[in-house]
Coordinates of C-alpha atoms and ligand atoms in Angstrom, one line a residue:
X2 CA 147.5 77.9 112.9
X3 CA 143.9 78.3 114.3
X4 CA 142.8 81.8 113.9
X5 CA 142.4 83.6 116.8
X6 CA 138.6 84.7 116.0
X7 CA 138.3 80.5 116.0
X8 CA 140.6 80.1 119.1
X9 CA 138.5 82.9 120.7
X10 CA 135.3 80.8 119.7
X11 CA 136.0 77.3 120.7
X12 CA 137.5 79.0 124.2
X13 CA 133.6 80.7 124.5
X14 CA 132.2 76.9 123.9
X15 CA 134.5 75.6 126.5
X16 CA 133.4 78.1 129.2
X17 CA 129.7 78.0 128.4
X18 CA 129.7 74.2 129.1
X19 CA 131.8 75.1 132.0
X20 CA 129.8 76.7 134.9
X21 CA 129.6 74.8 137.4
X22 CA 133.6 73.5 137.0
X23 CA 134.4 77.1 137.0
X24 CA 132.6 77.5 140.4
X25 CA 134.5 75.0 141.9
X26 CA 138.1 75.9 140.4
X27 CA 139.3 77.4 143.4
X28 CA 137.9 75.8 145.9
X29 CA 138.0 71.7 145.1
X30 CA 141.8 71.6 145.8
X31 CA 144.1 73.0 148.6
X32 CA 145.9 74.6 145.8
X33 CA 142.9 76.3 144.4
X34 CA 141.9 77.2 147.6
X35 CA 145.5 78.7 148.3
X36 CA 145.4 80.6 144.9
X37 CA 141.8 81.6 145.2
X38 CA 143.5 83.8 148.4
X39 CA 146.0 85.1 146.4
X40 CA 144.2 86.2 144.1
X41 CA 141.4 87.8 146.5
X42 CA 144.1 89.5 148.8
X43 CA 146.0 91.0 145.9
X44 CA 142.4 92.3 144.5
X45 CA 142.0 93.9 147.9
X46 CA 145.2 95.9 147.8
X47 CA 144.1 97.7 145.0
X48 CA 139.9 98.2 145.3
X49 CA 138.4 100.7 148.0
X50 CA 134.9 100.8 149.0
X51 CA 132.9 103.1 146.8
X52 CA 134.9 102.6 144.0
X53 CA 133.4 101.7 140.5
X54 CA 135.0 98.2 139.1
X55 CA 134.6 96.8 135.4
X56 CA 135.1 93.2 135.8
X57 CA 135.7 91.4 132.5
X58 CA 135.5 88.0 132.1
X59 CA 133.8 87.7 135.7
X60 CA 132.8 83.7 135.5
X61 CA 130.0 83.0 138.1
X62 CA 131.2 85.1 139.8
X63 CA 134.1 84.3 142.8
X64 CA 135.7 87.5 142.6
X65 CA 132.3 89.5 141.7
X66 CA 131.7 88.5 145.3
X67 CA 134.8 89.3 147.1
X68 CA 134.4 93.2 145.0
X69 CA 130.9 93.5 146.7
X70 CA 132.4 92.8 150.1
X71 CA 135.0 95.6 149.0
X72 CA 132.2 98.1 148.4
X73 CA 132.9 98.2 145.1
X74 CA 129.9 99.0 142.3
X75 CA 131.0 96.7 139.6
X76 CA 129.9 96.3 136.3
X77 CA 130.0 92.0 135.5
X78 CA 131.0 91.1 132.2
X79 CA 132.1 88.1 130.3
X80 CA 131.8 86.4 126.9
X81 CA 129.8 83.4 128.2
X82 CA 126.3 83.6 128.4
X83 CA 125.6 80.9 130.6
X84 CA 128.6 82.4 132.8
X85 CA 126.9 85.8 133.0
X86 CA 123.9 83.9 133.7
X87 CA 125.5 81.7 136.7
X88 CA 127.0 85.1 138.3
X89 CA 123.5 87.1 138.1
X90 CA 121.5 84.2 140.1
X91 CA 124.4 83.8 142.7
X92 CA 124.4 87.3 143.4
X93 CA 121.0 87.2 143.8
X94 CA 120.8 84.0 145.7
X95 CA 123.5 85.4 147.8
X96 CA 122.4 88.7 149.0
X97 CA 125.0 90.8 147.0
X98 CA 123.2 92.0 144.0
X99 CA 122.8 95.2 144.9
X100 CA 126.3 95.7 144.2
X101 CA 126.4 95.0 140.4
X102 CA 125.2 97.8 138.6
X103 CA 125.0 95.5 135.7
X104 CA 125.9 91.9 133.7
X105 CA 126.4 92.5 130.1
X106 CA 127.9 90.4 127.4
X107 CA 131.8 91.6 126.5
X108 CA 134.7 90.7 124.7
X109 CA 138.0 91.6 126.1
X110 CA 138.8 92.5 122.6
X111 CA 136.0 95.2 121.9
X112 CA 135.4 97.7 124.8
X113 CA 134.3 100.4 122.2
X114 CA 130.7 100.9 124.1
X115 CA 132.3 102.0 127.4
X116 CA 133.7 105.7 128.0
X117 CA 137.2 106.4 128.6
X118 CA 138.1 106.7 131.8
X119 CA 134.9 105.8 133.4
X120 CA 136.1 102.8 135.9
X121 CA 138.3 103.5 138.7
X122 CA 139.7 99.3 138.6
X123 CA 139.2 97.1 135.8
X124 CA 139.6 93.5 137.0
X125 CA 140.3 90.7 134.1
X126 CA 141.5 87.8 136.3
X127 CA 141.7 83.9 135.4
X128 CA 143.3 85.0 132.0
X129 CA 141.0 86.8 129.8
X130 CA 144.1 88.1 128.5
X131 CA 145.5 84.8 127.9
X132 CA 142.4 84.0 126.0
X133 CA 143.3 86.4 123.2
X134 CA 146.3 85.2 122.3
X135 CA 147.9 87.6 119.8
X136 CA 145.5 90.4 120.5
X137 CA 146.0 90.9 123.9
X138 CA 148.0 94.2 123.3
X139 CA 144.9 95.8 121.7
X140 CA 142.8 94.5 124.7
X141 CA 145.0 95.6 127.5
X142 CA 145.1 99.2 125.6
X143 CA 141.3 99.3 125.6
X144 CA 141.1 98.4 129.2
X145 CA 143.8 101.5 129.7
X146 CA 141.5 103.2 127.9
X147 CA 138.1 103.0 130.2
X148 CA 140.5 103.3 133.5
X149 CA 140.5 106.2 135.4
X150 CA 144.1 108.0 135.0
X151 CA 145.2 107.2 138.4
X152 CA 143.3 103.9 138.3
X153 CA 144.5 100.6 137.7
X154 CA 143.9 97.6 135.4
X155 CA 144.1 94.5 137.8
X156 CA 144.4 91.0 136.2
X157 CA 146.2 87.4 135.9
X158 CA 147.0 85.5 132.8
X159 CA 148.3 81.9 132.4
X160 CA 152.2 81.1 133.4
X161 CA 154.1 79.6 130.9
X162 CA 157.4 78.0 133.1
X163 CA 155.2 77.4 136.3
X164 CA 152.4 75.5 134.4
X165 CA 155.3 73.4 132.5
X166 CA 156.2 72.8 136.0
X167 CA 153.3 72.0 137.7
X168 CA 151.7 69.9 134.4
X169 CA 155.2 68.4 133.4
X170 CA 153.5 64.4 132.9
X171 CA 151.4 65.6 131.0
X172 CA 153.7 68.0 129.3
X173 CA 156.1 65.0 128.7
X174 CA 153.5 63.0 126.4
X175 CA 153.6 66.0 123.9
X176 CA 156.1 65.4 121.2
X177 CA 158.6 67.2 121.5
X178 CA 157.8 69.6 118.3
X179 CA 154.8 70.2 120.1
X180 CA 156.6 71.5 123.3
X181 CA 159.3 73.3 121.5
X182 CA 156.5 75.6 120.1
X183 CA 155.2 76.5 123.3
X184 CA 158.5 76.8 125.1
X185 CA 159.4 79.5 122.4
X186 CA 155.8 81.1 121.6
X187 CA 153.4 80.0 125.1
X188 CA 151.0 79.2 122.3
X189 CA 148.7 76.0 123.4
X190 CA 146.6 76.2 119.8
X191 CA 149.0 73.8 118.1
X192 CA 149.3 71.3 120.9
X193 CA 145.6 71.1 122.3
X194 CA 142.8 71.0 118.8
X195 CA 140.4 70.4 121.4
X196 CA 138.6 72.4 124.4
X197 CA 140.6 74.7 127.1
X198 CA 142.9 76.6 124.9
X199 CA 145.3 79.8 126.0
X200 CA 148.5 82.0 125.2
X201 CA 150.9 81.6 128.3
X202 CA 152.9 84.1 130.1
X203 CA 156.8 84.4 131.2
X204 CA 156.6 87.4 133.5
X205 CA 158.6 89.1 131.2
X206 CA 156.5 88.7 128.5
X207 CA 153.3 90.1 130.9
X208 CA 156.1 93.2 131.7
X209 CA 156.6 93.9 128.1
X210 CA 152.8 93.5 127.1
X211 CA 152.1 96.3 129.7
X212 CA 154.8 98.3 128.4
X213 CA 154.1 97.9 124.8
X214 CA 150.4 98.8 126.1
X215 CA 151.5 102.1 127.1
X216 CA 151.0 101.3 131.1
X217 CA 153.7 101.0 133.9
X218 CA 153.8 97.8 136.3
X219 CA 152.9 98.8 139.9
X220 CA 152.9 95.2 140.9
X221 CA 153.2 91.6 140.1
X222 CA 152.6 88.1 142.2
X223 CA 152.8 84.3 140.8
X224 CA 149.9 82.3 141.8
X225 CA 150.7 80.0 144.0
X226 CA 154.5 79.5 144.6
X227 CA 154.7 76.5 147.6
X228 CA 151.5 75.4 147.1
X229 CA 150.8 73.7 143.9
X230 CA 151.6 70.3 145.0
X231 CA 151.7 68.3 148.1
X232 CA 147.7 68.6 148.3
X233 CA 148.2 66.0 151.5
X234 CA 150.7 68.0 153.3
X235 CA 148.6 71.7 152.3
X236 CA 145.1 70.0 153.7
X237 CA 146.6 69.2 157.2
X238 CA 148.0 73.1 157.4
X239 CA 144.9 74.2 156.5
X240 CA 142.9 72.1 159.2
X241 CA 144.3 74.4 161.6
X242 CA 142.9 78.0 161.2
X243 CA 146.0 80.2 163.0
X244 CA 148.5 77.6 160.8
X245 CA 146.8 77.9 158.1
X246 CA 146.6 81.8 157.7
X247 CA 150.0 82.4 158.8
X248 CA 150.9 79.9 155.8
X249 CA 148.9 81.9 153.7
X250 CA 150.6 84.8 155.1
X251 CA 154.0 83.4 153.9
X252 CA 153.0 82.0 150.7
X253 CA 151.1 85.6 149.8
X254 CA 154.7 87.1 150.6
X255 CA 156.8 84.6 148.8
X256 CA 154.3 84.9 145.6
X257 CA 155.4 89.0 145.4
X258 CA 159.2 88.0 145.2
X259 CA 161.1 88.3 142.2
X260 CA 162.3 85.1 142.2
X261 CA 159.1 83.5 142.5
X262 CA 157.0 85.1 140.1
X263 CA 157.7 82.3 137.0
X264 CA 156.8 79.6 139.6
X265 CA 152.9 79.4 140.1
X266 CA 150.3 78.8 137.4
X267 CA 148.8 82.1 137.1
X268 CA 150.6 85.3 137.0
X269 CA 148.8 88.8 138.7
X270 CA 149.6 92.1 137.6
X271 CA 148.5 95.3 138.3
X272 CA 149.2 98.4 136.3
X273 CA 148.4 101.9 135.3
Ligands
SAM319 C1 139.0 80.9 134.1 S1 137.6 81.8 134.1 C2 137.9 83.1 135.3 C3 136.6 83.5 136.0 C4 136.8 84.5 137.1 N1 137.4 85.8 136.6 C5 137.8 84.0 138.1 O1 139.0 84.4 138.1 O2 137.4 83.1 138.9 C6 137.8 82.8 132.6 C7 136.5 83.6 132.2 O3 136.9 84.5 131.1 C8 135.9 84.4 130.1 N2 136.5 84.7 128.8 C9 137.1 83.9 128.0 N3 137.5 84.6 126.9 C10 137.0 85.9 127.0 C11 137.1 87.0 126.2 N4 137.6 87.0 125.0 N5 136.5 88.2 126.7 C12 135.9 88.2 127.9 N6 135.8 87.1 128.7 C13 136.4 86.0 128.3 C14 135.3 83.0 130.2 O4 134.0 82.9 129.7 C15 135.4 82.7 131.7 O5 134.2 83.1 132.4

């Protein structure tokens, strides 16, 4: 098996030749676009205005956008240099740079140069987690770590039974050794020797990595539930503003329940 220092590597190549796919993620498809809300309106339950933010693995910079609207003060960090780079010149472009107190190159893994305590929300979404495989106890400790006490870590990793779902084709052209090891470990390294590689996530396994972290749950939302197919059907809801936000509305609700949470792609999580 690839070491995770190599896996951890090859997933910095991927996302350095990335940027400008990043950017468009969550907006290209009515699902992204769906998710993208998910993930902003779940961010917005848990950031107030004035508050100091550590975002860690921040991309160019979607949700580093949607903090500065917050009036947060955040501190932009990833492992990509060419991300970092992509999320400086937007903010600047943009008008929001005043809001990033600073853009500096971090591992999830190695938050040793920050002090404890000294954010009041760290925000690791798209999966920096799931990008560190079998170290992502250790990370999630050190993010504890630089919270505040009564702040809260605020992230989403990769689902393990909604992605099966939602990629099953091309699941089905794995052999089937190949999707027996992910089923039982939600380890893509065996299966993929090439480019976007990731540990994936039943919500139990999330719950039990925050509790072997130390930390309690205070929340938890799949990303997206109704919405990761039936792009057609999605894009004529969403040419209609008031039907549109009252689906969002239901599908932000139906993402929360318990039932659902295995369903979408992602998996958000807050805790403390
Ligand atoms: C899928 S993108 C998510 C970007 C943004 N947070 C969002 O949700 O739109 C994942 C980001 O995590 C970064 N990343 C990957 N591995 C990381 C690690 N070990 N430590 C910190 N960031 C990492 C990548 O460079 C990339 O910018």
């Amino acid at each position: 098996m690839e070491s995770t220092d190599a896996a951890v590597d090859r997933v910095r190549g991927y996302f350095d030749a990335e940027v400008d796919g990043e950017w468009l993620r969550l907006e290209q498809t009515p699902a992204g676009r769906v998710s993208f809300e998910v993930h902003r309106r779940f961010l917005a339950d848990h950031v107030r205005a004035g508050e100091s933010v550590l975002e860690v693995g921040a991309g160019p910079g979607r949700f580093t956008r949607e903090l500065a609207a917050l009036g947060a003060r955040v501190t932009v960090t990833d492992i990509s240099q060419p991300q970092l780079e992509a999320n400086r010149q937007r903010a600047v472009a943009e008008g929001y740079a005043d809001a990033v107190v600073d853009w500096r190159l971090l591992d999830v893994r190695d938050v040793r140069g920050l002090d404890d305590g000294s954010f009041d929300v760290v925000v690791a979404y798209g999966g920096p987690l799931s990008y560190v495989f079998d170290h992502a106890e250790e990370a999630l400790r050190g993010l504890l770590r630089i919270t505040a006490s009564e702040g809260v870590v605020v992230g989403s990793v990769m689902s393990l039974l909604g992605a099966w779902r939602h990629f099953l084709p091309a699941v089905l052209e794995l052999s089937d050794e190949d999707n027996e090891h992910i089923l039982a470990t939600g380890d893509l390294r065996r299966s993929q020797p090439d480019g976007h590689v990731c540990q994936l996530y039943r919500a139990c396994d999330l719950r039990g990595l925050i509790e072997r972290a130390g930390a309690t749950t205070l929340a938890l939302s799949a990303s997206n539930w109704a919405s990761l197919d039936h792009p057609e059907a999605i894009a004529r809801v969403e040419a209609s503003p008031s039907r549109w936000q009252r689906f969002l509305h239901h599908e932000v609700l139906a993402c929360r329940e318990p039932g659902a949470l295995d369903g979408g792609t992602h998996l958000l999580f807050a805790c403390r």
